[in-house]
Amino acid sequence: MKNRIVVVGGYGHVGKTICRELGAQYPRLVYAAGRNLASAEKFSRETGGSVLPMQLDIGQEVAASVFDQVKLVIMCLDQTDTAFVRACFRSGTHYIDVSADGRFLNQVEYWTAEAEANDATAVLSVGLAPGLTNLLARQTHNLLDHTKSLELAIMLGLGDQHGKAAIEWTVDNLSVNFPITQNARQITVDSFTDGKTIDFGAHLGRKRAYRFPFSDQQTLPRTLNVPSVSTRLCFDSKLATAFMAGLRATGTFRFLKFKGIRNATVRGFSKLHFGVDKFALKVEAHGEKGGKQTTVACLLQGSDQSQMTARVASYVADAVYSSKFPHGVYHIDQLFELTSLSDKVLKDAHIEMFVNGESAIQAY
């Protein structure tokens, strides 16, 4: 009987919270999996045994028998190939991905027919960004008759606790170039360039945000059929954001290709705890409504971005585990809406809508 939930990276920063949330609902059916069995066992003891340990190395070929009793896999680690994902699909195991690498998620989409053939459902772009950003984009897009462009912005607080994997991903993408869709054509842009001032609302104010390779901007042109999508990132500290933009402009970030400098930068980021523990997401949809040029914006403010990522992932996981969804590979905005998220997920968040700059109705 397939009734187990396996959280790969389940003893990591975000994975622990996902395991705890789902372990409370499905005690002794949730497994914290990873290469380090000792870490998994230690975390299992911390949960009083409601979450069980599992040793699993996704970098090696996984025996088909591993999936015999697994109904759902939640992936909290970055991957370089789709071998493990395809093993899930072949075994009819549902799959949820919390990662943000657009190129990898594109590879997973390629195997949608295999998922369909084996009655597996995969949900990608699950978390904060991508994830909530996708749902905010769908919310604003749906309020227009025709959407010409979506502009997404993410503000992260340096006072928040960030997991090592999230810090490594951020550092590794500070100096890359990546594709986006602009006017229905794909162009290449540079990370941490082309700054734009974003109003993140009361208490947080206006901040300069820069292009960053979150995967939402690479998938939303397809899932929402919007010709132009961009995503920018900033931190609550204007000084820290400006400092990084300056390093990018001077070319200093190119030294991150050296392992020692890269690892030192990761350690430095992990020790940064000044600022606030808040985050903000803002999406502006530009287009037409009733024949008039209209801008609809949705702003979400919250605290503890890792906790929110885990809440969104847990909500989607519970829905996929307990309900029937179409088989194949989907992004979160193709199966869920912002209004469908329970109060438990967004209980601490403040959400506000704007039409042409004027405050409008609450989003849900």
Tab-separated table of N, CA and C in Angstrom, residues 214-323:
chain	number	residue	atom	x	y	z
A	214	PHE	N	14.993	33.871	-10.298
A	214	PHE	CA	13.911	33.034	-9.782
A	214	PHE	C	13.149	32.440	-10.973
A	215	SER	N	12.756	31.198	-10.832
A	215	SER	CA	12.181	30.474	-11.980
A	215	SER	C	10.773	30.917	-12.338
A	216	ASP	N	10.080	31.662	-11.453
A	216	ASP	CA	8.716	32.083	-11.779
A	216	ASP	C	8.667	32.865	-13.084
A	217	GLN	N	9.682	33.709	-13.325
A	217	GLN	CA	9.686	34.525	-14.537
A	217	GLN	C	9.930	33.701	-15.803
A	218	GLN	N	10.408	32.473	-15.629
A	218	GLN	CA	10.646	31.608	-16.776
A	218	GLN	C	9.461	30.698	-17.081
A	219	THR	N	8.622	30.443	-16.066
A	219	THR	CA	7.476	29.556	-16.289
A	219	THR	C	6.161	30.301	-16.500
A	220	LEU	N	5.996	31.452	-15.868
A	220	LEU	CA	4.725	32.191	-15.971
A	220	LEU	C	4.362	32.614	-17.389
A	221	PRO	N	5.328	32.947	-18.250
A	221	PRO	CA	4.934	33.253	-19.637
A	221	PRO	C	4.173	32.114	-20.301
A	222	ARG	N	4.496	30.863	-19.900
A	222	ARG	CA	3.800	29.705	-20.467
A	222	ARG	C	2.503	29.408	-19.730
A	223	THR	N	2.556	29.382	-18.407
A	223	THR	CA	1.372	28.953	-17.653
A	223	THR	C	0.250	29.989	-17.691
A	224	LEU	N	0.606	31.285	-17.771
A	224	LEU	CA	-0.414	32.339	-17.813
A	224	LEU	C	-0.512	33.013	-19.179
A	225	ASN	N	0.352	32.598	-20.106
A	225	ASN	CA	0.339	33.157	-21.467
A	225	ASN	C	0.490	34.682	-21.441
A	226	VAL	N	1.541	35.141	-20.764
A	226	VAL	CA	1.850	36.568	-20.661
A	226	VAL	C	3.147	36.830	-21.429
A	227	PRO	N	3.188	37.836	-22.309
A	227	PRO	CA	4.352	38.035	-23.192
A	227	PRO	C	5.607	38.577	-22.521
A	228	SER	N	5.493	39.213	-21.343
A	228	SER	CA	6.675	39.763	-20.673
A	228	SER	C	6.569	39.524	-19.169
A	229	VAL	N	7.616	38.903	-18.595
A	229	VAL	CA	7.636	38.642	-17.151
A	229	VAL	C	9.053	38.878	-16.635
A	230	SER	N	9.179	39.581	-15.513
A	230	SER	CA	10.489	39.799	-14.901
A	230	SER	C	10.372	39.673	-13.394
A	231	THR	N	11.468	39.244	-12.745
A	231	THR	CA	11.506	39.119	-11.283
A	231	THR	C	12.759	39.806	-10.758
A	232	ARG	N	12.588	40.580	-9.700
A	232	ARG	CA	13.715	41.294	-9.085
A	232	ARG	C	13.802	40.977	-7.598
A	233	LEU	N	14.992	41.163	-7.053
A	233	LEU	CA	15.279	40.843	-5.654
A	233	LEU	C	15.960	42.020	-4.965
A	234	CYS	N	15.623	42.223	-3.705
A	234	CYS	CA	16.366	43.158	-2.861
A	234	CYS	C	16.317	42.651	-1.426
A	235	PHE	N	17.063	43.325	-0.555
A	235	PHE	CA	17.056	42.997	0.862
A	235	PHE	C	16.491	44.175	1.640
A	236	ASP	N	16.100	43.923	2.876
A	236	ASP	CA	15.532	45.012	3.665
A	236	ASP	C	16.556	46.117	3.896
A	237	SER	N	17.822	45.767	3.921
A	237	SER	CA	18.892	46.747	4.066
A	237	SER	C	19.236	47.332	2.696
A	238	LYS	N	18.954	48.609	2.511
A	238	LYS	CA	19.301	49.263	1.254
A	238	LYS	C	20.811	49.248	1.028
A	239	LEU	N	21.564	49.381	2.121
A	239	LEU	CA	23.012	49.383	2.014
A	239	LEU	C	23.529	48.049	1.502
A	240	ALA	N	22.993	46.946	2.051
A	240	ALA	CA	23.434	45.613	1.623
A	240	ALA	C	23.101	45.381	0.151
A	241	THR	N	21.901	45.788	-0.276
A	241	THR	CA	21.513	45.627	-1.680
A	241	THR	C	22.417	46.441	-2.586
A	242	ALA	N	22.666	47.713	-2.213
A	242	ALA	CA	23.515	48.585	-3.016
A	242	ALA	C	24.949	48.056	-3.082
A	243	PHE	N	25.421	47.497	-1.967
A	243	PHE	CA	26.770	46.938	-1.928
A	243	PHE	C	26.904	45.792	-2.927
A	244	MET	N	25.904	44.908	-2.967
A	244	MET	CA	25.952	43.774	-3.894
A	244	MET	C	25.847	44.236	-5.339
A	245	ALA	N	24.982	45.225	-5.579
A	245	ALA	CA	24.859	45.755	-6.937
A	245	ALA	C	26.177	46.385	-7.371
A	246	GLY	N	26.876	47.023	-6.431
A	246	GLY	CA	28.170	47.612	-6.748
A	246	GLY	C	29.205	46.559	-7.074
A	247	LEU	N	29.210	45.460	-6.314
A	247	LEU	CA	30.130	44.361	-6.602
A	247	LEU	C	29.859	43.779	-7.990
A	248	ARG	N	28.574	43.694	-8.334
A	248	ARG	CA	28.221	43.169	-9.666
A	248	ARG	C	28.687	44.115	-10.754
A	249	ALA	N	28.484	45.410	-10.544
A	249	ALA	CA	28.842	46.398	-11.558
A	249	ALA	C	30.345	46.452	-11.790
A	250	THR	N	31.132	46.242	-10.739
A	250	THR	CA	32.587	46.298	-10.870
A	250	THR	C	33.201	44.973	-11.306
A	251	GLY	N	32.368	43.924	-11.393
A	251	GLY	CA	32.866	42.627	-11.826
A	251	GLY	C	33.481	41.793	-10.719
A	252	THR	N	33.395	42.280	-9.477
A	252	THR	CA	34.008	41.556	-8.354
A	252	THR	C	33.387	40.182	-8.162
A	253	PHE	N	32.104	40.025	-8.510
A	253	PHE	CA	31.421	38.747	-8.314
A	253	PHE	C	32.025	37.608	-9.136
A	254	ARG	N	32.812	37.973	-10.151
A	254	ARG	CA	33.379	36.896	-10.976
A	254	ARG	C	34.324	35.998	-10.187
A	255	PHE	N	34.818	36.527	-9.050
A	255	PHE	CA	35.723	35.718	-8.220
A	255	PHE	C	34.984	34.615	-7.464
A	256	LEU	N	33.640	34.648	-7.495
A	256	LEU	CA	32.875	33.605	-6.821
A	256	LEU	C	33.049	32.241	-7.484
A	257	LYS	N	33.637	32.213	-8.685
A	257	LYS	CA	33.865	30.923	-9.339
A	257	LYS	C	34.972	30.134	-8.631
A	258	PHE	N	35.760	30.830	-7.803
A	258	PHE	CA	36.792	30.137	-7.023
A	258	PHE	C	36.164	29.580	-5.750
A	259	LYS	N	36.365	28.293	-5.530
A	259	LYS	CA	35.661	27.588	-4.449
A	259	LYS	C	35.891	28.226	-3.086
A	260	GLY	N	37.132	28.605	-2.781
A	260	GLY	CA	37.431	29.176	-1.471
A	260	GLY	C	36.696	30.481	-1.229
A	261	ILE	N	36.684	31.350	-2.246
A	261	ILE	CA	35.987	32.639	-2.120
A	261	ILE	C	34.487	32.415	-2.033
A	262	ARG	N	33.992	31.476	-2.835
A	262	ARG	CA	32.555	31.178	-2.811
A	262	ARG	C	32.138	30.676	-1.445
A	263	ASN	N	32.883	29.741	-0.872
A	263	ASN	CA	32.521	29.183	0.428
A	263	ASN	C	32.619	30.233	1.539
A	264	ALA	N	33.614	31.116	1.445
A	264	ALA	CA	33.743	32.187	2.438
A	264	ALA	C	32.558	33.146	2.346
A	265	THR	N	32.095	33.391	1.125
A	265	THR	CA	30.937	34.266	0.937
A	265	THR	C	29.683	33.641	1.532
A	266	VAL	N	29.513	32.339	1.338
A	266	VAL	CA	28.367	31.628	1.925
A	266	VAL	C	28.403	31.734	3.444
A	267	ARG	N	29.584	31.523	4.026
A	267	ARG	CA	29.709	31.625	5.485
A	267	ARG	C	29.396	33.035	5.965
A	268	GLY	N	29.846	34.031	5.194
A	268	GLY	CA	29.576	35.415	5.557
A	268	GLY	C	28.094	35.737	5.540
A	269	PHE	N	27.397	35.261	4.504
A	269	PHE	CA	25.951	35.471	4.418
A	269	PHE	C	25.234	34.803	5.584
A	270	SER	N	25.671	33.628	5.969
A	270	SER	CA	24.990	32.880	7.038
A	270	SER	C	25.114	33.585	8.382
A	271	LYS	N	26.110	34.462	8.519
A	271	LYS	CA	26.319	35.174	9.783
A	271	LYS	C	25.640	36.539	9.805
A	272	LEU	N	25.050	36.932	8.669
A	272	LEU	CA	24.366	38.222	8.610
A	272	LEU	C	22.987	38.109	9.256
A	273	HIS	N	22.788	38.772	10.376
A	273	HIS	CA	21.484	38.725	11.038
A	273	HIS	C	21.031	40.116	11.478
A	274	PHE	N	21.558	41.160	10.793
A	274	PHE	CA	21.035	42.486	11.083
A	274	PHE	C	19.835	42.733	10.162
A	275	GLY	N	19.023	43.715	10.500
A	275	GLY	CA	17.827	43.969	9.710
A	275	GLY	C	16.618	43.307	10.340
A	276	VAL	N	15.576	43.117	9.550
A	276	VAL	CA	14.320	42.574	10.049
A	276	VAL	C	14.140	41.138	9.571
A	277	ASP	N	13.206	40.418	10.217
A	277	ASP	CA	12.934	39.040	9.819
A	277	ASP	C	11.690	38.976	8.946
A	278	LYS	N	11.442	40.028	8.210
A	278	LYS	CA	10.255	40.096	7.355
A	278	LYS	C	10.621	39.861	5.895
A	279	PHE	N	9.613	39.527	5.110
A	279	PHE	CA	9.760	39.447	3.656
A	279	PHE	C	8.552	40.116	3.027
A	280	ALA	N	8.682	40.474	1.771
A	280	ALA	CA	7.561	41.059	1.033
A	280	ALA	C	7.620	40.590	-0.411
A	281	LEU	N	6.458	40.331	-0.963
A	281	LEU	CA	6.317	39.957	-2.369
A	281	LEU	C	5.353	40.942	-3.021
A	282	LYS	N	5.725	41.431	-4.187
A	282	LYS	CA	4.828	42.327	-4.898
A	282	LYS	C	4.801	41.949	-6.376
A	283	VAL	N	3.587	41.875	-6.915
A	283	VAL	CA	3.408	41.589	-8.337
A	283	VAL	C	2.537	42.667	-8.946
A	284	GLU	N	3.006	43.241	-10.035
A	284	GLU	CA	2.226	44.215	-10.793
A	284	GLU	C	1.900	43.631	-12.160
A	285	ALA	N	0.622	43.637	-12.501
A	285	ALA	CA	0.173	43.183	-13.809
A	285	ALA	C	-0.270	44.408	-14.607
A	286	HIS	N	0.321	44.586	-15.772
A	286	HIS	CA	-0.013	45.712	-16.640
A	286	HIS	C	-0.786	45.191	-17.847
A	287	GLY	N	-1.912	45.833	-18.150
A	287	GLY	CA	-2.704	45.380	-19.281
A	287	GLY	C	-3.942	46.219	-19.480
A	288	GLU	N	-5.031	45.555	-19.861
A	288	GLU	CA	-6.271	46.257	-20.162
A	288	GLU	C	-7.435	45.689	-19.359
A	289	LYS	N	-8.324	46.581	-18.939
A	289	LYS	CA	-9.554	46.203	-18.259
A	289	LYS	C	-10.657	47.119	-18.769
A	290	GLY	N	-11.667	46.529	-19.380
A	290	GLY	CA	-12.757	47.328	-19.924
A	290	GLY	C	-12.300	48.304	-20.982
A	291	GLY	N	-11.282	47.926	-21.747
A	291	GLY	CA	-10.785	48.783	-22.817
A	291	GLY	C	-9.840	49.870	-22.361
A	292	LYS	N	-9.505	49.929	-21.065
A	292	LYS	CA	-8.620	50.967	-20.540
A	292	LYS	C	-7.315	50.337	-20.029
A	293	GLN	N	-6.217	51.079	-20.186
A	293	GLN	CA	-4.929	50.638	-19.655
A	293	GLN	C	-5.008	50.606	-18.119
A	294	THR	N	-4.704	49.455	-17.542
A	294	THR	CA	-4.879	49.269	-16.099
A	294	THR	C	-3.692	48.514	-15.513
A	295	THR	N	-3.328	48.904	-14.301
A	295	THR	CA	-2.304	48.177	-13.549
A	295	THR	C	-2.931	47.643	-12.273
A	296	VAL	N	-2.828	46.343	-12.082
A	296	VAL	CA	-3.313	45.696	-10.862
A	296	VAL	C	-2.100	45.153	-10.117
A	297	ALA	N	-2.006	45.479	-8.842
A	297	ALA	CA	-0.870	45.018	-8.039
A	297	ALA	C	-1.363	44.263	-6.820
A	298	CYS	N	-0.566	43.298	-6.379
A	298	CYS	CA	-0.858	42.546	-5.163
A	298	CYS	C	0.407	42.520	-4.313
A	299	LEU	N	0.277	42.944	-3.076
A	299	LEU	CA	1.407	43.016	-2.146
A	299	LEU	C	1.159	42.081	-0.969
A	300	LEU	N	2.134	41.253	-0.669
A	300	LEU	CA	2.051	40.346	0.475
A	300	LEU	C	3.247	40.601	1.373
A	301	GLN	N	2.976	40.866	2.642
A	301	GLN	CA	4.023	41.050	3.632
A	301	GLN	C	3.903	39.959	4.692
A	302	GLY	N	5.029	39.422	5.117
A	302	GLY	CA	5.011	38.373	6.130
A	302	GLY	C	6.329	38.283	6.863
A	303	SER	N	6.445	37.328	7.755
A	303	SER	CA	7.654	37.100	8.528
A	303	SER	C	8.108	35.655	8.364
A	304	ASP	N	9.427	35.443	8.461
A	304	ASP	CA	10.013	34.104	8.419
A	304	ASP	C	9.742	33.425	7.076
A	305	GLN	N	10.551	33.791	6.085
A	305	GLN	CA	10.327	33.279	4.730
A	305	GLN	C	10.487	31.762	4.645
A	306	SER	N	11.372	31.177	5.463
A	306	SER	CA	11.526	29.716	5.439
A	306	SER	C	10.269	29.027	5.962
A	307	GLN	N	9.684	29.588	7.015
A	307	GLN	CA	8.445	29.043	7.559
A	307	GLN	C	7.327	29.124	6.533
A	308	MET	N	7.244	30.254	5.808
A	308	MET	CA	6.198	30.398	4.799
A	308	MET	C	6.406	29.420	3.654
A	309	THR	N	7.662	29.256	3.233
A	309	THR	CA	7.962	28.269	2.189
A	309	THR	C	7.457	26.895	2.603
A	310	ALA	N	7.738	26.519	3.846
A	310	ALA	CA	7.333	25.204	4.351
A	310	ALA	C	5.817	25.094	4.445
A	311	ARG	N	5.146	26.166	4.852
A	311	ARG	CA	3.683	26.127	4.950
A	311	ARG	C	3.039	25.901	3.593
A	312	VAL	N	3.540	26.612	2.583
A	312	VAL	CA	2.984	26.444	1.237
A	312	VAL	C	3.222	25.018	0.757
A	313	ALA	N	4.442	24.514	0.960
A	313	ALA	CA	4.759	23.154	0.528
A	313	ALA	C	3.908	22.131	1.256
A	314	SER	N	3.692	22.322	2.545
A	314	SER	CA	2.876	21.384	3.321
A	314	SER	C	1.427	21.403	2.865
A	315	TYR	N	0.922	22.596	2.564
A	315	TYR	CA	-0.461	22.705	2.095
A	315	TYR	C	-0.643	21.969	0.772
A	316	VAL	N	0.278	22.216	-0.166
A	316	VAL	CA	0.187	21.553	-1.472
A	316	VAL	C	0.352	20.053	-1.313
A	317	ALA	N	1.290	19.640	-0.452
A	317	ALA	CA	1.521	18.210	-0.234
A	317	ALA	C	0.277	17.529	0.316
A	318	ASP	N	-0.351	18.135	1.300
A	318	ASP	CA	-1.562	17.561	1.882
A	318	ASP	C	-2.665	17.449	0.845
A	319	ALA	N	-2.783	18.485	-0.007
A	319	ALA	CA	-3.818	18.457	-1.044
A	319	ALA	C	-3.565	17.340	-2.049
A	320	VAL	N	-2.328	17.193	-2.492
A	320	VAL	CA	-1.992	16.151	-3.470
A	320	VAL	C	-2.129	14.768	-2.841
A	321	TYR	N	-1.743	14.639	-1.577
A	321	TYR	CA	-1.783	13.354	-0.886
A	321	TYR	C	-3.219	12.887	-0.647
A	322	SER	N	-4.106	13.826	-0.323
A	322	SER	CA	-5.455	13.449	0.119
A	322	SER	C	-6.537	13.638	-0.934
A	323	SER	N	-6.217	14.261	-2.065
A	323	SER	CA	-7.225	14.529	-3.102
A	323	SER	C	-6.739	14.019	-4.446
